[in-house]
Amino acid sequence: MGQIVPDPVEQYLSSLNRSADSVLKAIARAGEERNLPLVDAEVGALLRTLAMAAGATRILEIGTAIGYSGIWLAGALPDGGSLLTMEMNADRAREARDNFESAGLAGRVNVIVGDAQRMLAKVAGPFDVIFQDGDKQLYSPLLDRLVTLLRPGGLLITDNVLWDGEVVPGFVARPQRDPGDTRAIAEYNERLAAHPLLITSIVPMRDGVAISVKKR
Ligand SMILES: C[S@@+](CC[C@H](N)C(=O)[O-])C[C@H]1O[C@@H](n2cnc3c(N)ncnc32)[C@H](O)[C@@H]1O
């Protein structure tokens, strides 16, 4: 559990989330056993809710890992919709493909193996929803490219923007996270807040999720 939302509240939210199926539960367990930094089921349900609310037919994700958040996102797509998801670790990308297959979603998901910094130059927009969950130090350098790829009215969703509260000066007595990552996220949050094309709201759920809409 994170340090932002008290454990009993997280447990209460968890008890109300009935959307995870057996495939998602198995992937979450596998991720926990290997200490992979996957979103939890509550953030997963938030992603699916937002993608459905946006009527998304094209979704882009940075940071596939083993496909957990991708399954929540792709599950929101209508027939003919697509998720393009990028992962630089080839083993994780392979496992993600297997997991998309098990979830019955392989037909609408394309996993691209490689560094998002380079791959994003080759991708054509517009996307209805973009989920940024890759390298924290790349959040800020990739921001303008992602905004360009987003359709007006589309959503840029960013995970980990509160970083266990460590972006809040003085909040955490003994910070555990890489200070370079913490600075990078704090800078990114400032850029989101000041961005002329975005309206952003941060939900203090789990590790903090920023929801930005691109102005029309
Ligand atoms: C936090 S994990 C993603 C978790 C996943 N979104 C989920 O919740 O199921 C971040 C992933 O981004 C990948 N990654 C880091 N830097 C990247 C880059 N430059 N390009 C593509 N993937 C990257 C890492 O290998 C890692 O698997």
PDB file of N, CA, C and O in Angstrom, residues 55-93:
ATOM      1  N   GLY A  55     -14.791   7.661 -25.110  1.00  0.00           N
ATOM      2  CA  GLY A  55     -15.198   6.980 -26.350  1.00  0.00           C
ATOM      3  C   GLY A  55     -13.983   6.583 -27.159  1.00  0.00           C
ATOM      4  O   GLY A  55     -13.989   6.659 -28.396  1.00  0.00           O
ATOM      5  N   ALA A  56     -12.927   6.139 -26.464  1.00  0.00           N
ATOM      6  CA  ALA A  56     -11.645   5.906 -27.139  1.00  0.00           C
ATOM      7  C   ALA A  56     -11.728   4.768 -28.150  1.00  0.00           C
ATOM      8  O   ALA A  56     -12.264   3.694 -27.861  1.00  0.00           O
ATOM      9  N   THR A  57     -11.174   5.016 -29.332  1.00  0.00           N
ATOM     10  CA  THR A  57     -10.992   3.941 -30.308  1.00  0.00           C
ATOM     11  C   THR A  57      -9.502   3.719 -30.595  1.00  0.00           C
ATOM     12  O   THR A  57      -9.117   2.682 -31.100  1.00  0.00           O
ATOM     13  N   ARG A  58      -8.675   4.726 -30.279  1.00  0.00           N
ATOM     14  CA  ARG A  58      -7.210   4.565 -30.434  1.00  0.00           C
ATOM     15  C   ARG A  58      -6.548   5.002 -29.126  1.00  0.00           C
ATOM     16  O   ARG A  58      -6.695   6.149 -28.687  1.00  0.00           O
ATOM     17  N   ILE A  59      -5.810   4.078 -28.524  1.00  0.00           N
ATOM     18  CA  ILE A  59      -5.135   4.356 -27.246  1.00  0.00           C
ATOM     19  C   ILE A  59      -3.653   4.075 -27.409  1.00  0.00           C
ATOM     20  O   ILE A  59      -3.257   3.110 -28.074  1.00  0.00           O
ATOM     21  N   LEU A  60      -2.830   4.919 -26.795  1.00  0.00           N
ATOM     22  CA  LEU A  60      -1.369   4.742 -26.779  1.00  0.00           C
ATOM     23  C   LEU A  60      -0.926   4.608 -25.325  1.00  0.00           C
ATOM     24  O   LEU A  60      -1.391   5.361 -24.461  1.00  0.00           O
ATOM     25  N   GLU A  61      -0.034   3.639 -25.072  1.00  0.00           N
ATOM     26  CA  GLU A  61       0.502   3.458 -23.714  1.00  0.00           C
ATOM     27  C   GLU A  61       2.024   3.448 -23.785  1.00  0.00           C
ATOM     28  O   GLU A  61       2.607   2.790 -24.644  1.00  0.00           O
ATOM     29  N   ILE A  62       2.671   4.150 -22.856  1.00  0.00           N
ATOM     30  CA  ILE A  62       4.128   4.095 -22.726  1.00  0.00           C
ATOM     31  C   ILE A  62       4.426   3.298 -21.454  1.00  0.00           C
ATOM     32  O   ILE A  62       4.039   3.714 -20.352  1.00  0.00           O
ATOM     33  N   GLY A  63       5.108   2.154 -21.594  1.00  0.00           N
ATOM     34  CA  GLY A  63       5.406   1.317 -20.422  1.00  0.00           C
ATOM     35  C   GLY A  63       4.388   0.197 -20.285  1.00  0.00           C
ATOM     36  O   GLY A  63       3.481   0.254 -19.456  1.00  0.00           O
ATOM     37  N   THR A  64       4.533  -0.839 -21.112  1.00  0.00           N
ATOM     38  CA  THR A  64       3.589  -1.973 -21.117  1.00  0.00           C
ATOM     39  C   THR A  64       3.794  -2.873 -19.903  1.00  0.00           C
ATOM     40  O   THR A  64       2.823  -3.425 -19.376  1.00  0.00           O
ATOM     41  N   ALA A  65       5.072  -3.063 -19.509  1.00  0.00           N
ATOM     42  CA  ALA A  65       5.470  -4.128 -18.565  1.00  0.00           C
ATOM     43  C   ALA A  65       4.884  -5.456 -19.072  1.00  0.00           C
ATOM     44  O   ALA A  65       5.132  -5.828 -20.208  1.00  0.00           O
ATOM     45  N   ILE A  66       4.043  -6.130 -18.274  1.00  0.00           N
ATOM     46  CA  ILE A  66       3.527  -7.433 -18.726  1.00  0.00           C
ATOM     47  C   ILE A  66       2.055  -7.349 -19.144  1.00  0.00           C
ATOM     48  O   ILE A  66       1.353  -8.351 -19.201  1.00  0.00           O
ATOM     49  N   GLY A  67       1.601  -6.126 -19.411  1.00  0.00           N
ATOM     50  CA  GLY A  67       0.292  -5.959 -20.040  1.00  0.00           C
ATOM     51  C   GLY A  67      -0.878  -5.723 -19.106  1.00  0.00           C
ATOM     52  O   GLY A  67      -2.026  -5.673 -19.556  1.00  0.00           O
ATOM     53  N   TYR A  68      -0.597  -5.522 -17.801  1.00  0.00           N
ATOM     54  CA  TYR A  68      -1.716  -5.414 -16.847  1.00  0.00           C
ATOM     55  C   TYR A  68      -2.573  -4.163 -17.120  1.00  0.00           C
ATOM     56  O   TYR A  68      -3.768  -4.273 -17.387  1.00  0.00           O
ATOM     57  N   SER A  69      -1.939  -2.975 -17.100  1.00  0.00           N
ATOM     58  CA  SER A  69      -2.727  -1.761 -17.367  1.00  0.00           C
ATOM     59  C   SER A  69      -3.270  -1.788 -18.792  1.00  0.00           C
ATOM     60  O   SER A  69      -4.366  -1.282 -19.061  1.00  0.00           O
ATOM     61  N   GLY A  70      -2.520  -2.397 -19.704  1.00  0.00           N
ATOM     62  CA  GLY A  70      -2.961  -2.467 -21.094  1.00  0.00           C
ATOM     63  C   GLY A  70      -4.269  -3.251 -21.239  1.00  0.00           C
ATOM     64  O   GLY A  70      -5.114  -2.907 -22.063  1.00  0.00           O
ATOM     65  N   ILE A  71      -4.422  -4.299 -20.418  1.00  0.00           N
ATOM     66  CA  ILE A  71      -5.671  -5.077 -20.492  1.00  0.00           C
ATOM     67  C   ILE A  71      -6.846  -4.234 -19.985  1.00  0.00           C
ATOM     68  O   ILE A  71      -7.929  -4.234 -20.578  1.00  0.00           O
ATOM     69  N   TRP A  72      -6.609  -3.467 -18.921  1.00  0.00           N
ATOM     70  CA  TRP A  72      -7.687  -2.577 -18.446  1.00  0.00           C
ATOM     71  C   TRP A  72      -8.067  -1.590 -19.552  1.00  0.00           C
ATOM     72  O   TRP A  72      -9.240  -1.314 -19.788  1.00  0.00           O
ATOM     73  N   LEU A  73      -7.055  -1.039 -20.238  1.00  0.00           N
ATOM     74  CA  LEU A  73      -7.332  -0.048 -21.289  1.00  0.00           C
ATOM     75  C   LEU A  73      -7.991  -0.698 -22.503  1.00  0.00           C
ATOM     76  O   LEU A  73      -9.021  -0.209 -23.003  1.00  0.00           O
ATOM     77  N   ALA A  74      -7.407  -1.787 -22.998  1.00  0.00           N
ATOM     78  CA  ALA A  74      -7.926  -2.408 -24.218  1.00  0.00           C
ATOM     79  C   ALA A  74      -9.342  -2.940 -24.010  1.00  0.00           C
ATOM     80  O   ALA A  74     -10.133  -3.005 -24.960  1.00  0.00           O
ATOM     81  N   GLY A  75      -9.677  -3.286 -22.772  1.00  0.00           N
ATOM     82  CA  GLY A  75     -11.026  -3.761 -22.467  1.00  0.00           C
ATOM     83  C   GLY A  75     -12.083  -2.681 -22.653  1.00  0.00           C
ATOM     84  O   GLY A  75     -13.283  -2.973 -22.681  1.00  0.00           O
ATOM     85  N   ALA A  76     -11.647  -1.430 -22.771  1.00  0.00           N
ATOM     86  CA  ALA A  76     -12.603  -0.322 -22.975  1.00  0.00           C
ATOM     87  C   ALA A  76     -12.875  -0.078 -24.455  1.00  0.00           C
ATOM     88  O   ALA A  76     -13.747   0.709 -24.801  1.00  0.00           O
ATOM     89  N   LEU A  77     -12.093  -0.730 -25.322  1.00  0.00           N
ATOM     90  CA  LEU A  77     -12.196  -0.426 -26.761  1.00  0.00           C
ATOM     91  C   LEU A  77     -13.382  -1.136 -27.407  1.00  0.00           C
ATOM     92  O   LEU A  77     -13.669  -2.296 -27.078  1.00  0.00           O
ATOM     93  N   PRO A  78     -14.023  -0.475 -28.361  1.00  0.00           N
ATOM     94  CA  PRO A  78     -15.062  -1.154 -29.136  1.00  0.00           C
ATOM     95  C   PRO A  78     -14.411  -2.055 -30.191  1.00  0.00           C
ATOM     96  O   PRO A  78     -13.196  -1.958 -30.421  1.00  0.00           O
ATOM     97  N   ASP A  79     -15.195  -2.884 -30.869  1.00  0.00           N
ATOM     98  CA  ASP A  79     -14.662  -3.678 -31.990  1.00  0.00           C
ATOM     99  C   ASP A  79     -14.003  -2.727 -32.979  1.00  0.00           C
ATOM    100  O   ASP A  79     -14.553  -1.664 -33.281  1.00  0.00           O
ATOM    101  N   GLY A  80     -12.832  -3.100 -33.457  1.00  0.00           N
ATOM    102  CA  GLY A  80     -12.125  -2.244 -34.416  1.00  0.00           C
ATOM    103  C   GLY A  80     -11.211  -1.237 -33.744  1.00  0.00           C
ATOM    104  O   GLY A  80     -10.419  -0.575 -34.416  1.00  0.00           O
ATOM    105  N   GLY A  81     -11.307  -1.097 -32.424  1.00  0.00           N
ATOM    106  CA  GLY A  81     -10.428  -0.173 -31.711  1.00  0.00           C
ATOM    107  C   GLY A  81      -9.039  -0.771 -31.540  1.00  0.00           C
ATOM    108  O   GLY A  81      -8.833  -1.968 -31.753  1.00  0.00           O
ATOM    109  N   SER A  82      -8.067   0.080 -31.163  1.00  0.00           N
ATOM    110  CA  SER A  82      -6.706  -0.442 -31.025  1.00  0.00           C
ATOM    111  C   SER A  82      -5.938   0.227 -29.890  1.00  0.00           C
ATOM    112  O   SER A  82      -6.126   1.411 -29.597  1.00  0.00           O
ATOM    113  N   LEU A  83      -5.090  -0.590 -29.271  1.00  0.00           N
ATOM    114  CA  LEU A  83      -4.127  -0.112 -28.268  1.00  0.00           C
ATOM    115  C   LEU A  83      -2.733  -0.343 -28.824  1.00  0.00           C
ATOM    116  O   LEU A  83      -2.387  -1.469 -29.212  1.00  0.00           O
ATOM    117  N   LEU A  84      -1.948   0.736 -28.858  1.00  0.00           N
ATOM    118  CA  LEU A  84      -0.536   0.636 -29.234  1.00  0.00           C
ATOM    119  C   LEU A  84       0.238   0.839 -27.936  1.00  0.00           C
ATOM    120  O   LEU A  84       0.066   1.868 -27.274  1.00  0.00           O
ATOM    121  N   THR A  85       1.060  -0.148 -27.562  1.00  0.00           N
ATOM    122  CA  THR A  85       1.740  -0.029 -26.271  1.00  0.00           C
ATOM    123  C   THR A  85       3.227  -0.313 -26.436  1.00  0.00           C
ATOM    124  O   THR A  85       3.614  -1.203 -27.200  1.00  0.00           O
ATOM    125  N   MET A  86       4.070   0.493 -25.765  1.00  0.00           N
ATOM    126  CA  MET A  86       5.518   0.460 -25.993  1.00  0.00           C
ATOM    127  C   MET A  86       6.262  -0.038 -24.755  1.00  0.00           C
ATOM    128  O   MET A  86       6.002   0.429 -23.641  1.00  0.00           O
ATOM    129  N   GLU A  87       7.209  -0.960 -24.985  1.00  0.00           N
ATOM    130  CA  GLU A  87       7.981  -1.544 -23.877  1.00  0.00           C
ATOM    131  C   GLU A  87       9.403  -1.804 -24.358  1.00  0.00           C
ATOM    132  O   GLU A  87       9.595  -2.458 -25.390  1.00  0.00           O
ATOM    133  N   MET A  88      10.386  -1.318 -23.604  1.00  0.00           N
ATOM    134  CA  MET A  88      11.772  -1.496 -24.066  1.00  0.00           C
ATOM    135  C   MET A  88      12.374  -2.838 -23.652  1.00  0.00           C
ATOM    136  O   MET A  88      13.365  -3.270 -24.229  1.00  0.00           O
ATOM    137  N   ASN A  89      11.755  -3.512 -22.672  1.00  0.00           N
ATOM    138  CA  ASN A  89      12.272  -4.794 -22.208  1.00  0.00           C
ATOM    139  C   ASN A  89      11.590  -5.917 -23.012  1.00  0.00           C
ATOM    140  O   ASN A  89      10.379  -6.152 -22.892  1.00  0.00           O
ATOM    141  N   ALA A  90      12.404  -6.608 -23.835  1.00  0.00           N
ATOM    142  CA  ALA A  90      11.834  -7.585 -24.781  1.00  0.00           C
ATOM    143  C   ALA A  90      11.146  -8.751 -24.060  1.00  0.00           C
ATOM    144  O   ALA A  90      10.115  -9.254 -24.530  1.00  0.00           O
ATOM    145  N   ASP A  91      11.695  -9.200 -22.920  1.00  0.00           N
ATOM    146  CA  ASP A  91      11.072 -10.319 -22.196  1.00  0.00           C
ATOM    147  C   ASP A  91       9.689  -9.922 -21.678  1.00  0.00           C
ATOM    148  O   ASP A  91       8.727 -10.685 -21.751  1.00  0.00           O
ATOM    149  N   ARG A  92       9.615  -8.701 -21.130  1.00  0.00           N
ATOM    150  CA  ARG A  92       8.312  -8.239 -20.625  1.00  0.00           C
ATOM    151  C   ARG A  92       7.313  -8.100 -21.779  1.00  0.00           C
ATOM    152  O   ARG A  92       6.143  -8.448 -21.643  1.00  0.00           O
ATOM    153  N   ALA A  93       7.794  -7.586 -22.910  1.00  0.00           N
ATOM    154  CA  ALA A  93       6.901  -7.398 -24.065  1.00  0.00           C
ATOM    155  C   ALA A  93       6.345  -8.741 -24.530  1.00  0.00           C
ATOM    156  O   ALA A  93       5.153  -8.868 -24.849  1.00  0.00           O
TER     157      ALA A  93
END
